[in-house]
Short mmCIF file of C-alpha atoms in Angstrom, two decimals:
data_model
loop_
_atom_site.label_atom_id
_atom_site.label_comp_id
_atom_site.label_asym_id
_atom_site.label_seq_id
_atom_site.Cartn_x
_atom_site.Cartn_y
_atom_site.Cartn_z
CA MET A 781 206.99 223.51 270.57
CA LYS A 782 206.61 226.74 268.56
CA LYS A 783 210.53 227.17 268.17
CA GLY A 784 210.44 223.40 267.04
CA LEU A 785 207.81 224.22 264.78
CA ILE A 786 209.49 227.40 263.41
CA ILE A 787 212.75 225.34 262.81
CA LEU A 788 211.35 222.43 261.05
CA PHE A 789 209.24 225.14 258.80
CA PHE A 790 212.61 226.82 257.59
CA SER A 791 214.00 223.76 257.41
CA LEU A 792 211.51 222.41 254.89
CA ILE A 793 211.81 225.90 252.70
CA CYS A 794 215.67 225.59 253.12
CA SER A 795 215.72 221.97 251.90
CA ILE A 796 213.34 222.88 248.94
CA SER A 797 215.08 225.89 247.96
CA TYR A 798 218.43 224.47 248.38
CA SER A 799 217.34 221.59 246.28
CA GLN A 800 215.94 223.68 243.32
CA GLU A 801 219.33 226.39 243.63
CA THR A 802 221.75 223.63 243.71
CA ALA A 803 220.01 221.69 240.83
CA ASN A 804 222.43 221.87 238.17
CA PHE A 805 221.63 218.21 236.67
CA ASP A 806 222.02 219.28 233.11
CA ILE A 807 222.62 215.99 231.03
CA THR A 808 221.19 216.81 227.71
CA THR A 809 222.54 220.66 226.75
CA PRO A 810 226.17 219.76 225.56
CA PHE A 811 224.91 217.06 223.15
CA LYS A 812 221.58 219.15 222.22
CA ILE A 813 224.31 222.07 221.21
CA TRP A 814 226.44 219.68 219.37
CA LEU A 815 223.50 218.48 217.29
CA LEU A 816 221.99 221.94 216.77
CA ASN A 817 225.80 223.06 215.84
CA ASN A 818 226.34 220.73 213.06
CA GLU A 819 222.82 221.41 211.73
CA ALA A 820 223.02 224.68 211.83
CA LYS A 821 226.55 224.26 209.78
CA ALA A 822 224.72 221.93 207.32
CA MET A 823 221.58 224.37 206.80
CA SER A 824 224.05 227.37 206.24
CA GLU A 825 226.26 225.10 203.70
CA LEU A 826 223.12 223.61 201.78
CA GLY A 827 221.67 227.27 201.70
CA ARG A 828 224.66 228.83 200.38
CA ASP A 829 225.07 225.88 197.57
CA GLU A 830 221.26 226.13 197.19
CA THR A 831 221.49 229.92 195.96
CA LEU A 832 224.80 228.78 193.52
CA ILE A 833 223.08 226.17 192.18
CA ASN A 834 219.77 228.11 191.40
CA LYS A 835 221.77 231.14 189.91
CA SER A 836 223.64 228.88 187.75
CA SER A 837 221.20 226.09 186.69
CA THR A 838 219.81 227.94 183.67
CA PRO A 839 222.54 228.23 181.02
CA ILE A 840 220.53 229.65 178.49
CA SER A 841 220.33 233.42 178.08
CA LEU A 842 216.93 233.06 176.71
CA LEU A 843 214.92 231.12 179.92
CA PRO A 844 212.88 233.18 181.98
CA ARG A 845 213.05 233.18 185.59
CA MET A 846 211.35 230.13 187.46
CA ASP A 847 210.96 230.71 191.43
CA PHE A 848 210.28 227.47 192.30
CA ASP A 849 209.55 226.19 196.19
CA TYR A 850 210.54 222.45 195.91
CA LYS A 851 210.10 219.84 198.54
CA LYS A 852 213.54 219.07 199.95
CA ALA A 853 214.36 215.90 201.53
CA GLU A 854 216.44 217.32 204.51
CA GLU A 855 213.22 218.93 205.76
CA GLU A 856 212.19 215.50 206.71
CA LEU A 857 215.36 215.07 208.54
CA TRP A 858 215.26 218.38 210.32
CA GLY A 859 211.92 217.25 211.56
CA ILE A 860 213.27 214.17 213.03
CA HIS A 861 215.84 216.57 214.84
CA ARG A 862 213.15 218.44 216.21
CA ASN A 863 211.21 215.14 217.62
CA ILE A 864 214.71 214.55 219.16
CA TYR A 865 215.18 217.91 220.52
CA SER A 866 211.91 217.83 222.35
CA PHE A 867 212.81 214.25 223.53
CA LEU A 868 215.49 215.50 225.15
CA ASN A 869 213.90 218.37 226.88
CA GLU A 870 211.50 215.61 228.28
CA ILE A 871 214.26 213.46 229.55
CA GLN A 872 216.08 216.47 230.96
CA LYS A 873 213.09 217.23 232.86
CA ILE A 874 212.48 213.66 233.96
CA TYR A 875 216.36 213.33 235.32
CA ASP A 876 216.01 216.83 236.98
CA LEU A 877 212.89 215.81 238.93
CA ALA A 878 214.41 212.46 239.70
CA LYS A 879 218.06 213.85 241.07
CA ARG A 880 216.01 216.32 243.01
CA PHE A 881 213.12 214.70 244.73
CA GLY A 882 214.07 211.23 243.64
CA ASN A 883 216.25 210.16 246.92
CA GLY A 884 213.18 210.47 249.22
CA LYS A 885 214.61 213.14 251.42
CA LEU A 886 211.95 215.37 250.92
CA ALA A 887 209.26 212.83 251.24
CA VAL A 888 210.57 212.03 254.76
CA THR A 889 211.18 215.62 255.71
CA LEU A 890 207.32 215.80 254.81
CA LYS A 891 206.44 212.96 256.87
CA GLN A 892 208.55 214.09 259.80
CA ALA A 893 207.18 217.65 259.85
CA ARG A 894 203.75 217.34 258.51
CA PRO A 895 203.64 221.32 257.39
CA GLU A 896 200.27 220.48 255.95
CA ILE A 897 198.49 220.69 259.64
CA TRP A 898 200.94 223.91 261.03
CA GLY A 899 197.99 226.06 259.56
CA TYR A 900 195.40 224.71 262.23
CA SER A 901 197.88 223.21 264.74
CA ALA A 902 197.57 226.11 266.90
CA ILE A 903 193.94 225.99 267.06
CA SER A 904 193.70 222.41 267.80
CA ILE A 905 196.45 222.76 270.85
CA GLN A 906 193.83 225.46 272.23
CA GLY A 907 191.33 222.63 272.14
CA PHE A 908 189.06 223.52 269.45
CA ARG A 909 188.49 220.68 266.97
CA LEU A 910 188.00 221.83 263.27
CA PRO A 911 185.57 220.48 261.15
CA LYS A 912 186.92 217.42 258.88
CA THR A 913 186.22 219.22 255.73
CA ILE A 914 188.04 222.08 256.70
CA ILE A 915 191.19 220.20 257.80
CA ASN A 916 190.72 218.32 254.18
CA SER A 917 190.76 221.27 252.24
CA THR A 918 193.48 223.11 254.18
CA ARG A 919 195.73 219.79 253.18
CA THR A 920 194.56 219.75 249.85
CA ALA A 921 195.53 223.37 249.53
CA PHE A 922 198.85 222.82 250.91
CA PHE A 923 200.12 219.81 248.90
CA ASN A 924 198.58 221.67 245.50
CA SER A 925 200.91 224.78 246.15
CA LEU A 926 203.72 222.50 247.32
CA PHE A 927 203.74 220.80 243.99
CA ILE A 928 203.11 223.79 241.69
CA THR A 929 205.64 225.39 243.91
CA ILE A 930 208.54 222.70 243.33
CA GLY A 931 207.02 221.77 239.82
CA LEU A 932 205.69 218.29 240.42
CA ASP A 933 201.98 217.15 238.53
CA MET A 934 200.58 214.51 240.61
CA LYS A 935 199.37 212.49 237.65
CA ARG A 936 202.17 212.91 235.47
CA ASP A 937 204.98 212.38 237.86
CA LYS A 938 203.75 209.62 240.18
CA ASP A 939 205.93 207.24 238.31
CA LEU A 940 208.82 208.81 236.29
CA SER A 941 210.29 205.49 235.11
CA ALA A 942 206.50 205.41 233.24
CA ARG A 943 207.13 208.90 232.15
CA LEU A 944 210.47 207.98 230.83
CA LYS A 945 209.17 205.07 228.95
CA SER A 946 206.32 207.37 227.43
CA ALA A 947 208.90 209.64 226.41
CA ILE A 948 211.09 206.86 224.51
CA ARG A 949 207.65 205.69 223.00
CA SER A 950 206.86 209.33 221.70
CA LEU A 951 209.86 208.62 219.21
CA LYS A 952 209.56 206.27 216.06
CA ASP A 953 211.88 203.16 216.57
CA GLU A 954 214.26 204.50 213.91
CA GLU A 955 214.21 208.14 215.52
CA TYR A 956 215.29 206.76 218.91
CA ARG A 957 217.84 204.53 217.08
CA LEU A 958 219.16 207.41 215.48
CA THR A 959 219.29 209.45 218.79
CA LYS A 960 221.50 206.63 220.15
CA GLU A 961 223.88 206.56 217.11
CA TYR A 962 224.17 210.51 217.64
CA ILE A 963 224.68 209.88 221.17
CA SER A 964 227.57 207.16 220.33
CA ALA A 965 228.93 209.66 217.86
CA PHE A 966 229.00 212.40 220.52
CA LYS A 967 230.74 210.26 223.04
CA ALA A 968 233.37 209.14 220.66
CA LEU A 969 234.38 212.61 219.68
CA TYR A 970 233.68 213.74 223.26
CA PRO A 971 235.18 211.04 225.55
CA SER A 972 235.92 213.43 228.38
CA GLU A 973 232.19 214.76 228.66
CA ARG A 974 230.67 213.30 231.44
CA THR A 975 227.30 214.28 230.88
CA ILE A 976 226.63 211.91 227.64
CA VAL A 977 227.65 209.14 229.54
CA GLN A 978 225.00 210.18 232.20
CA LEU A 979 222.52 210.64 229.51
CA GLU A 980 223.29 207.37 227.84
CA GLN A 981 222.99 205.20 231.17
CA PHE A 982 219.73 206.83 232.33
CA LEU A 983 218.10 206.06 229.03
CA ASP A 984 219.63 202.55 229.11
CA GLN A 985 218.60 201.96 232.70
CA GLY A 986 216.10 204.21 233.30
CA THR A 987 213.73 201.66 231.20
CA LYS A 988 214.96 198.66 232.77
CA LYS A 989 214.28 199.52 236.52
CA GLN A 990 211.94 202.04 238.90
CA PHE A 991 213.95 205.00 239.64
CA ALA A 992 213.16 207.82 241.93
CA THR A 993 210.89 206.03 244.40
CA GLY A 994 211.17 208.69 246.68
CA LEU A 995 209.02 211.16 244.38
CA SER A 996 206.31 208.58 244.10
CA GLU A 997 206.22 208.60 247.81
CA ILE A 998 205.85 212.44 248.21
CA ILE A 999 202.87 212.24 245.55
CA ASN A 1000 201.50 209.01 247.50
CA SER A 1001 201.79 210.87 251.00
CA ALA A 1002 199.76 213.93 249.33
CA LYS A 1003 196.98 211.42 247.84
CA LEU A 1004 196.64 209.37 250.82
CA MET A 1005 196.20 212.06 253.34
CA VAL A 1006 193.52 213.77 251.41
CA PRO A 1007 190.90 211.13 250.95
CA GLU A 1008 191.09 210.00 254.39
CA PHE A 1009 188.81 212.64 255.43
CA THR A 1010 186.32 212.11 252.67
CA THR A 1011 183.56 210.00 252.30
CA THR A 1012 185.87 207.37 250.41
CA ASN A 1013 187.79 207.10 253.44
CA LYS A 1014 186.48 203.31 254.22
CA THR A 1015 187.38 202.15 250.87
CA VAL A 1016 190.54 203.33 250.42
CA ILE A 1017 191.94 201.98 253.97
CA SER A 1018 189.83 198.65 253.07
CA THR A 1019 192.40 198.19 250.43
CA SER A 1020 195.59 198.37 252.50
CA ASP A 1021 196.44 195.40 254.00
CA ASN A 1022 197.93 196.91 257.11
CA GLU A 1023 195.82 198.02 259.75
CA VAL A 1024 195.93 201.85 260.19
CA ASP A 1025 194.63 204.23 262.25
CA GLU A 1026 191.67 206.07 261.09
CA ASP A 1027 192.50 209.21 262.57
CA ASP A 1028 196.18 209.50 261.60
CA PRO A 1029 197.07 209.88 258.08
CA LEU A 1030 200.90 209.50 258.85
CA SER A 1031 200.34 205.93 260.28
CA GLU A 1032 198.63 205.14 256.99
CA LEU A 1033 201.26 206.64 254.93
CA GLU A 1034 203.85 204.70 256.69
CA SER A 1035 202.15 201.62 256.65
CA LEU A 1036 201.76 201.87 252.91
CA SER A 1037 205.68 202.83 252.60
CA ASP A 1038 206.48 199.59 254.59
CA SER A 1039 204.45 197.31 252.17
CA LYS A 1040 206.41 198.37 249.18
CA GLY A 1041 209.23 196.56 250.00
CA GLU A 1042 212.81 196.91 251.05
CA GLU A 1043 214.02 198.81 248.14
CA GLU A 1044 211.57 201.78 248.29
CA SER A 1045 211.61 201.84 251.93
CA LYS A 1046 215.44 202.54 251.87
CA PRO A 1047 215.39 205.96 251.89
CA VAL A 1048 212.89 206.16 254.64
CA GLU A 1049 215.01 204.13 256.93
CA GLN A 1050 218.16 205.76 256.40
CA MET A 1051 216.63 209.12 257.44
CA GLU A 1052 216.40 209.92 261.52
CA ALA A 1053 213.17 208.53 263.18
CA PRO A 1054 210.84 210.95 264.09
CA ASP A 1055 210.90 212.97 266.91
CA PRO A 1056 208.60 211.47 269.58
CA GLU A 1057 207.52 214.69 270.87
CA SER A 1058 206.81 216.19 267.74
CA SER A 1059 204.63 213.60 266.45
CA ASN A 1060 202.35 214.49 269.77
CA ILE A 1061 200.56 217.07 268.00
CA TYR A 1062 199.14 214.61 265.51
CA ASP A 1063 197.29 212.58 268.28
CA ILE A 1064 194.84 215.90 268.67
CA PHE A 1065 193.42 214.58 265.24
CA MET B 18 251.95 222.99 134.34
CA LYS B 19 248.33 224.04 133.12
CA GLY B 20 247.29 220.29 134.45
CA ASN B 21 249.07 221.00 137.86
CA ARG B 22 247.07 224.33 138.10
CA LEU B 23 244.00 222.59 137.42
CA VAL B 24 244.72 219.80 139.96
CA LEU B 25 245.03 222.53 142.46
CA LEU B 26 242.05 224.56 141.75
CA LEU B 27 240.31 221.17 142.13
CA PHE B 28 241.84 220.51 145.39
CA LEU B 29 240.94 224.05 147.04
CA SER B 30 237.37 223.71 145.61
CA LEU B 31 237.33 220.56 147.13
CA ILE B 32 238.60 222.00 150.53
CA CYS B 33 236.03 224.69 150.15
CA ILE B 34 233.32 222.41 149.55
CA ILE B 35 234.25 219.76 152.41
CA TYR B 36 235.36 222.77 155.25
CA PRO B 37 231.51 223.95 155.97
CA ALA B 38 230.84 220.29 156.53
CA ASN B 39 233.04 220.11 159.41
CA ALA B 40 232.45 223.57 160.71
CA GLU B 41 229.52 225.37 161.68
CA ARG B 42 228.93 228.79 163.11
CA ILE B 43 226.20 228.88 165.89
CA ARG B 44 224.53 232.04 166.13
CA TYR B 45 221.03 233.20 167.01
CA ASN B 46 219.09 234.57 164.15
CA PHE B 47 215.54 235.68 165.46
CA THR B 48 213.20 236.83 162.83
CA LYS B 49 211.94 240.22 163.26
CA GLY B 50 208.18 239.68 164.71
CA ALA B 51 208.21 235.97 164.93
CA GLN B 52 207.03 234.46 168.22
CA TYR B 53 209.07 231.40 169.54
CA SER B 54 206.90 229.08 171.84
CA TYR B 55 208.83 226.91 174.20
CA THR B 56 207.68 224.65 177.03
CA TYR B 57 210.14 224.33 180.17
CA THR B 58 210.07 221.60 182.56
CA ARG B 59 212.28 221.43 186.03
CA GLN B 60 212.38 218.16 187.95
CA TYR B 61 213.93 218.25 191.53
CA LEU B 62 215.05 215.21 193.00
CA SER B 63 216.51 215.19 196.64
CA GLY B 64 217.73 212.68 198.71
CA VAL B 65 219.37 212.78 202.47
CA THR B 66 221.21 209.93 204.05
CA ALA B 67 221.84 209.93 207.99
CA PRO B 68 223.35 207.10 210.23
CA ILE B 69 220.78 204.24 210.76
CA ILE B 70 217.70 205.67 209.07
CA ALA B 71 216.50 204.81 205.78
CA PRO B 72 217.33 207.11 203.19
CA ARG B 73 214.81 210.00 202.69
CA LYS B 74 213.83 210.89 199.11
CA SER B 75 211.51 213.44 197.78
CA SER B 76 210.78 214.94 194.19
CA ASP B 77 208.97 217.61 192.45
CA SER B 78 208.64 219.27 189.07
CA LYS B 79 207.21 222.21 187.54
CA THR B 80 206.41 223.06 184.08
CA ILE B 81 205.93 226.76 182.55
CA ASP B 82 205.32 227.90 179.07
CA PHE B 83 206.85 231.04 177.46
CA ILE B 84 206.92 233.13 174.49
CA ILE B 85 209.94 234.82 172.47
CA LYS B 86 208.70 237.64 170.65
CA THR B 87 211.36 239.45 168.45
CA VAL B 88 211.06 243.10 168.34
CA GLY B 89 213.96 243.69 166.06
CA PHE B 90 217.64 244.03 166.09
CA GLN B 91 219.51 246.69 167.14
CA GLU B 92 223.17 247.64 168.07
CA ASN B 93 224.20 243.79 167.41
CA ALA B 94 221.29 242.52 170.20
CA PHE B 95 217.97 241.13 169.50
CA ILE B 96 215.31 242.79 171.27
CA LEU B 97 213.19 240.03 172.77
CA ASP B 98 210.03 240.03 174.85
CA ILE B 99 210.25 236.92 176.83
CA GLY B 100 207.21 235.65 179.12
CA ASN B 101 204.19 234.45 179.13
CA ALA B 102 200.66 236.01 180.56
CA ASN B 103 201.71 236.44 183.82
CA ALA B 104 205.08 238.41 183.49
CA THR B 105 206.84 239.50 180.47
CA PHE B 106 210.27 241.10 180.30
CA ARG B 107 212.65 242.33 177.72
CA ARG B 108 216.09 241.30 177.03
CA TYR B 109 218.69 242.22 174.41
CA ILE B 110 220.84 239.29 173.26
CA SER B 111 223.49 239.30 171.01
CA PRO B 112 223.74 236.45 168.18
CA ASN B 113 226.28 234.51 170.38
CA GLY B 114 223.83 234.67 173.32
CA VAL B 115 225.30 237.30 175.61
CA ILE B 116 222.83 239.49 177.30
CA LYS B 117 223.53 243.02 176.54
CA GLY B 118 220.55 244.25 178.66
CA ALA B 119 217.71 243.38 180.90
CA PRO B 120 216.19 246.56 181.96
CA ALA B 121 213.46 245.00 183.63
CA GLU B 122 215.78 242.64 185.61
CA ASP B 123 218.61 242.80 188.31
CA ARG B 124 221.75 240.83 188.48
CA ASP B 125 219.99 237.90 190.68
CA THR B 126 217.63 237.30 188.07
CA ILE B 127 219.45 237.19 185.03
CA PRO B 128 220.37 233.71 184.17
CA PHE B 129 223.84 232.58 184.20
CA PHE B 130 224.47 231.50 180.42
CA LEU B 131 226.63 230.15 178.36
CA VAL B 132 227.89 231.79 174.94
CA PHE B 133 228.35 230.23 171.63
CA PRO B 134 231.59 230.90 170.09
CA ASP B 135 232.11 233.66 167.53
CA GLY B 136 233.23 232.28 164.16
CA ASP B 137 233.00 228.99 162.68
CA TRP B 138 232.96 225.91 165.30
CA LYS B 139 234.99 222.87 164.17
CA ILE B 140 232.49 219.90 164.77
CA GLY B 141 234.28 217.39 167.54
CA THR B 142 236.00 220.35 168.99
CA THR B 143 235.55 221.48 172.57
CA ILE B 144 235.90 225.38 173.40
CA LYS B 145 236.51 226.09 177.07
CA GLN B 146 235.46 229.19 178.79
CA ASN B 147 236.31 230.67 181.80
CA THR B 148 233.92 232.66 183.63
CA GLU B 149 232.96 233.49 187.33
CA ILE B 150 229.64 233.51 189.10
CA THR B 151 228.98 235.81 192.07
CA ALA B 152 227.04 234.11 194.86
CA TYR B 153 226.75 234.89 198.44
CA GLY B 154 229.25 237.60 198.26
CA LYS B 155 232.01 235.40 196.43
CA LYS B 156 233.23 235.35 192.99
CA ILE B 157 233.24 231.56 192.17
CA PRO B 158 235.06 230.40 189.00
CA VAL B 159 233.57 228.29 186.41
CA VAL B 160 234.44 226.61 183.43
CA TRP B 161 232.24 225.98 180.56
CA ASN B 162 233.10 223.06 178.22
CA LEU B 163 231.39 223.59 175.19
CA THR B 164 231.61 220.69 172.19
CA LEU B 165 229.87 220.89 169.00
CA ASN B 166 229.26 217.02 168.71
CA LYS B 167 227.94 216.69 165.33
CA VAL B 168 225.62 218.45 162.65
CA ASP B 169 222.71 217.08 160.62
CA SER B 170 222.93 218.91 157.39
CA ILE B 171 219.86 217.28 156.15
CA LYS B 172 217.56 218.24 159.16
CA ASN B 173 219.93 221.27 159.78
CA LEU B 174 220.15 220.45 163.56
CA ALA B 175 223.51 220.99 165.29
CA VAL B 176 224.14 219.08 168.64
CA ILE B 177 226.02 220.89 171.15
CA THR B 178 226.99 219.39 174.60
CA PHE B 179 228.36 221.40 177.50
CA VAL B 180 229.92 220.20 180.95
CA THR B 181 230.50 223.10 183.83
CA GLN B 182 232.88 222.69 186.81
CA PHE B 183 232.32 224.98 189.65
CA GLY B 184 235.18 226.03 191.86
CA VAL B 185 233.49 225.37 195.14
CA ASN B 186 235.59 225.16 198.27
CA ASP B 187 235.42 222.44 200.76
CA ASP B 188 236.18 222.30 204.37
CA ARG B 189 237.06 220.10 207.06
CA PHE B 190 233.40 219.57 207.98
CA PHE B 191 231.42 219.66 204.94
CA SER B 192 232.55 218.69 201.24
CA ARG B 193 230.83 219.03 198.12
CA GLN B 194 230.74 218.71 194.55
CA ILE B 195 228.66 220.50 191.84
CA ASN B 196 228.40 219.28 188.33
CA TYR B 197 226.41 220.03 185.33
CA SER B 198 225.88 218.33 181.88
CA GLY B 199 223.67 218.90 178.90
CA LYS B 200 222.92 218.61 175.27
CA ILE B 201 221.40 221.74 173.19
CA ILE B 202 220.01 221.23 169.86
CA PHE B 203 220.32 224.09 167.82
CA ASN B 204 218.12 224.69 164.77
CA LEU B 205 220.63 226.21 162.44
CA SER B 206 217.89 227.20 159.72
CA GLU B 207 215.74 229.21 162.12
CA GLY B 208 218.92 230.28 164.20
CA VAL B 209 217.30 229.25 167.44
CA ILE B 210 217.61 226.41 170.08
CA HIS B 211 215.12 223.58 169.37
CA GLN B 212 215.77 221.63 172.42
CA ALA B 213 217.92 221.60 175.49
CA ASP B 214 218.40 218.92 178.27
CA TRP B 215 220.78 219.38 181.05
CA THR B 216 221.09 218.34 184.66
CA SER B 217 222.58 219.70 187.78
CA VAL B 218 224.09 217.20 190.35
CA TYR B 219 224.81 218.58 193.88
CA LYS B 220 226.78 216.00 196.29
CA ALA B 221 227.46 217.17 199.89
CA LYS B 222 228.74 215.12 202.81
CA GLN B 223 229.25 216.27 206.30
CA LEU B 224 231.30 215.31 208.81
CA CYS B 225 232.68 215.60 212.45
CA LYS B 226 236.19 215.69 213.59
CA GLU B 227 237.68 215.93 216.88
CA ASN B 228 241.27 214.92 217.33
CA ALA B 229 242.12 212.00 215.37
CA ILE B 230 238.30 210.69 215.57
CA SER B 231 236.00 211.34 212.63
CA ARG B 232 232.08 210.53 212.29
CA ASN B 233 229.86 210.62 209.21
CA LEU B 234 226.68 212.74 209.72
CA TRP B 235 224.62 213.42 206.89
CA SER B 236 224.91 212.89 202.97
CA PHE B 237 222.93 215.14 200.55
CA GLU B 238 222.26 214.85 197.15
CA LYS B 239 220.09 216.80 194.75
CA GLN B 240 219.40 216.65 191.21
CA THR B 241 217.74 219.03 189.15
CA ASN B 242 216.66 217.85 185.38
CA HIS B 243 215.79 220.73 183.23
CA SER B 244 214.03 220.38 179.98
CA LEU B 245 213.53 223.08 177.16
CA LYS B 246 211.37 222.04 173.95
CA MET B 247 210.61 224.28 171.21
CA THR B 248 206.81 223.99 170.92
CA GLY B 249 206.04 226.27 167.99
CA VAL B 250 207.03 229.01 165.61
CA GLU B 251 204.52 231.70 164.14
CA LYS B 252 205.91 234.40 161.63
#
C-alpha cells in the first residue's frame, strides 16, 4: 500500500514537472520578434529623418531655436502595437495552459491518485477519524498549493475558451483586424514558419469551439471536493442530476464528468481505470 | 558721326536705366540700434497609414515672438542680439546671410541657413547652391535652388522662392522623400526679411521583403508649415 502511494506520488510530481519542463509551446515569439523588429526599424529611420528635418527646417539665419515637442501620429500606431503585444502574451499563456493541462491527463491522475488525502490517509488507516473541518482545510490547502505551483487560477482558467474570447475582446475591432493582417503578412513572408499557422488556427478555432476541457476538469475536481465537507454540501449535491455518495468526493466528480457529455469525457475514458485496490483507501472517509 | 555717337550714348544710358530693374542685390542692411520684431509660427501635421486601420492624423502648432536688436557692424558682419524675454543670444551675420559667429550656440542649434548670392541677382534666374548638412554622424548633400521671382519697385519688396533637395538614401525596406519649398519677401529699403513662408514635406514607406514576396507595412507623412512675419521696426 505504502509502496503504491510512494509510486503514485512520484509519478504525479514527475508528470507535472515533465509537462512544465517540456512545455515549449511558443507560438507567438517569432511573430512578435518580426513585428518588434519592423517597429524598431521604423522608429530608428523616423528618428534619424526627424533629426535631419528639425535641423534643416529653419533656412533663415535670423531664426531663433525653437524646441517643440509635437504630437506624432505614429505614436498612436505604436500604442496599438503595445495592445497587440499584450494580447499576444495573453494568447501565449492560454495556449500554454491548454497544451500543458488541456488533455485531461492531469485531471485523471489527480482523480486516480487522490494526493489531497495522502497527508492523513495513514492516520485514518490506523482507525482514527479526523474531523471533517480538518480534512476540508487540508484538501483546500493541497489544491491551492498545487494550482499556485503549476500556475493555475481557479476563476481565470476555469474556461479557457472564455478567456480567449475575453482576450480578443480586449482589442478593438480594428486592432484585432490589424493583428490578423500582420499575421497574414508574416505567414506570406515566411511560409515555412509553423508557429504562425498554429497561432492563426488557435485564434480562429479557439473561439468557435470549447477547448482544453481537461483543465476545467482539474479545477472542477478541486472545487467539488472542497464544498462536499462544508455546510453547503447538500445544496451542491442537490443540483446534480446523478445520485452521489456523500462521503465519496470522487464519485461526485465522476458523476459530474459523466454528465458533461461524450466530448468532455473522452480523455478520461482513454485513461486506465482506477485500481480497485487503491480506491479502497477512500472508503474509510 | 556725331549723330551716331549720340544714338550710342542714348542706347547705353537706356541699358543702364533698364538694367537695375531686371536685377537686384539682396543683402541684409540692419540699422545700428534698431529693433526688428518678428512672429514665428510652426505648424506640424503628421499622419500614418497601416493596413486595414483608418489613417491616424495629428496636428500641433507653436508660435513665438522674438526681437532682433542690432548692436553694430564689425568686420563685414552685423552684430545681432536675437531672442525674447526668455533667452537672447548673439549672432554675427554677414550681409548675405552667412552666420559668421554664434558664441552662445553649438553646431546643432545653429539653423541650416540659405545664403543670398553676392552681387546683382537677375530677376527670374535660379541660383543653385550646393552645400551639406551633418546629421546622425553623416554628411548629407543638400542643394538650395533660389530664384528671384519678382521685384516690386513701388513697395520695395523682392520675392524669392526656394526649393531644397536632400540626398537621402533609401534601403530595401525603407524609402523616403524630403522636400522643402518656400517664399521669402525681402524688404529692399530696410534690408530685412519682411515675411517668409515655407513648408517641409516628408514621406516615408516601410515594407517587408523576403525572397520574391513583398508586403507594405506603414506609410508616414509629415508636413511642417513655417511662417515668419515682421511685426514692427523700432529705430
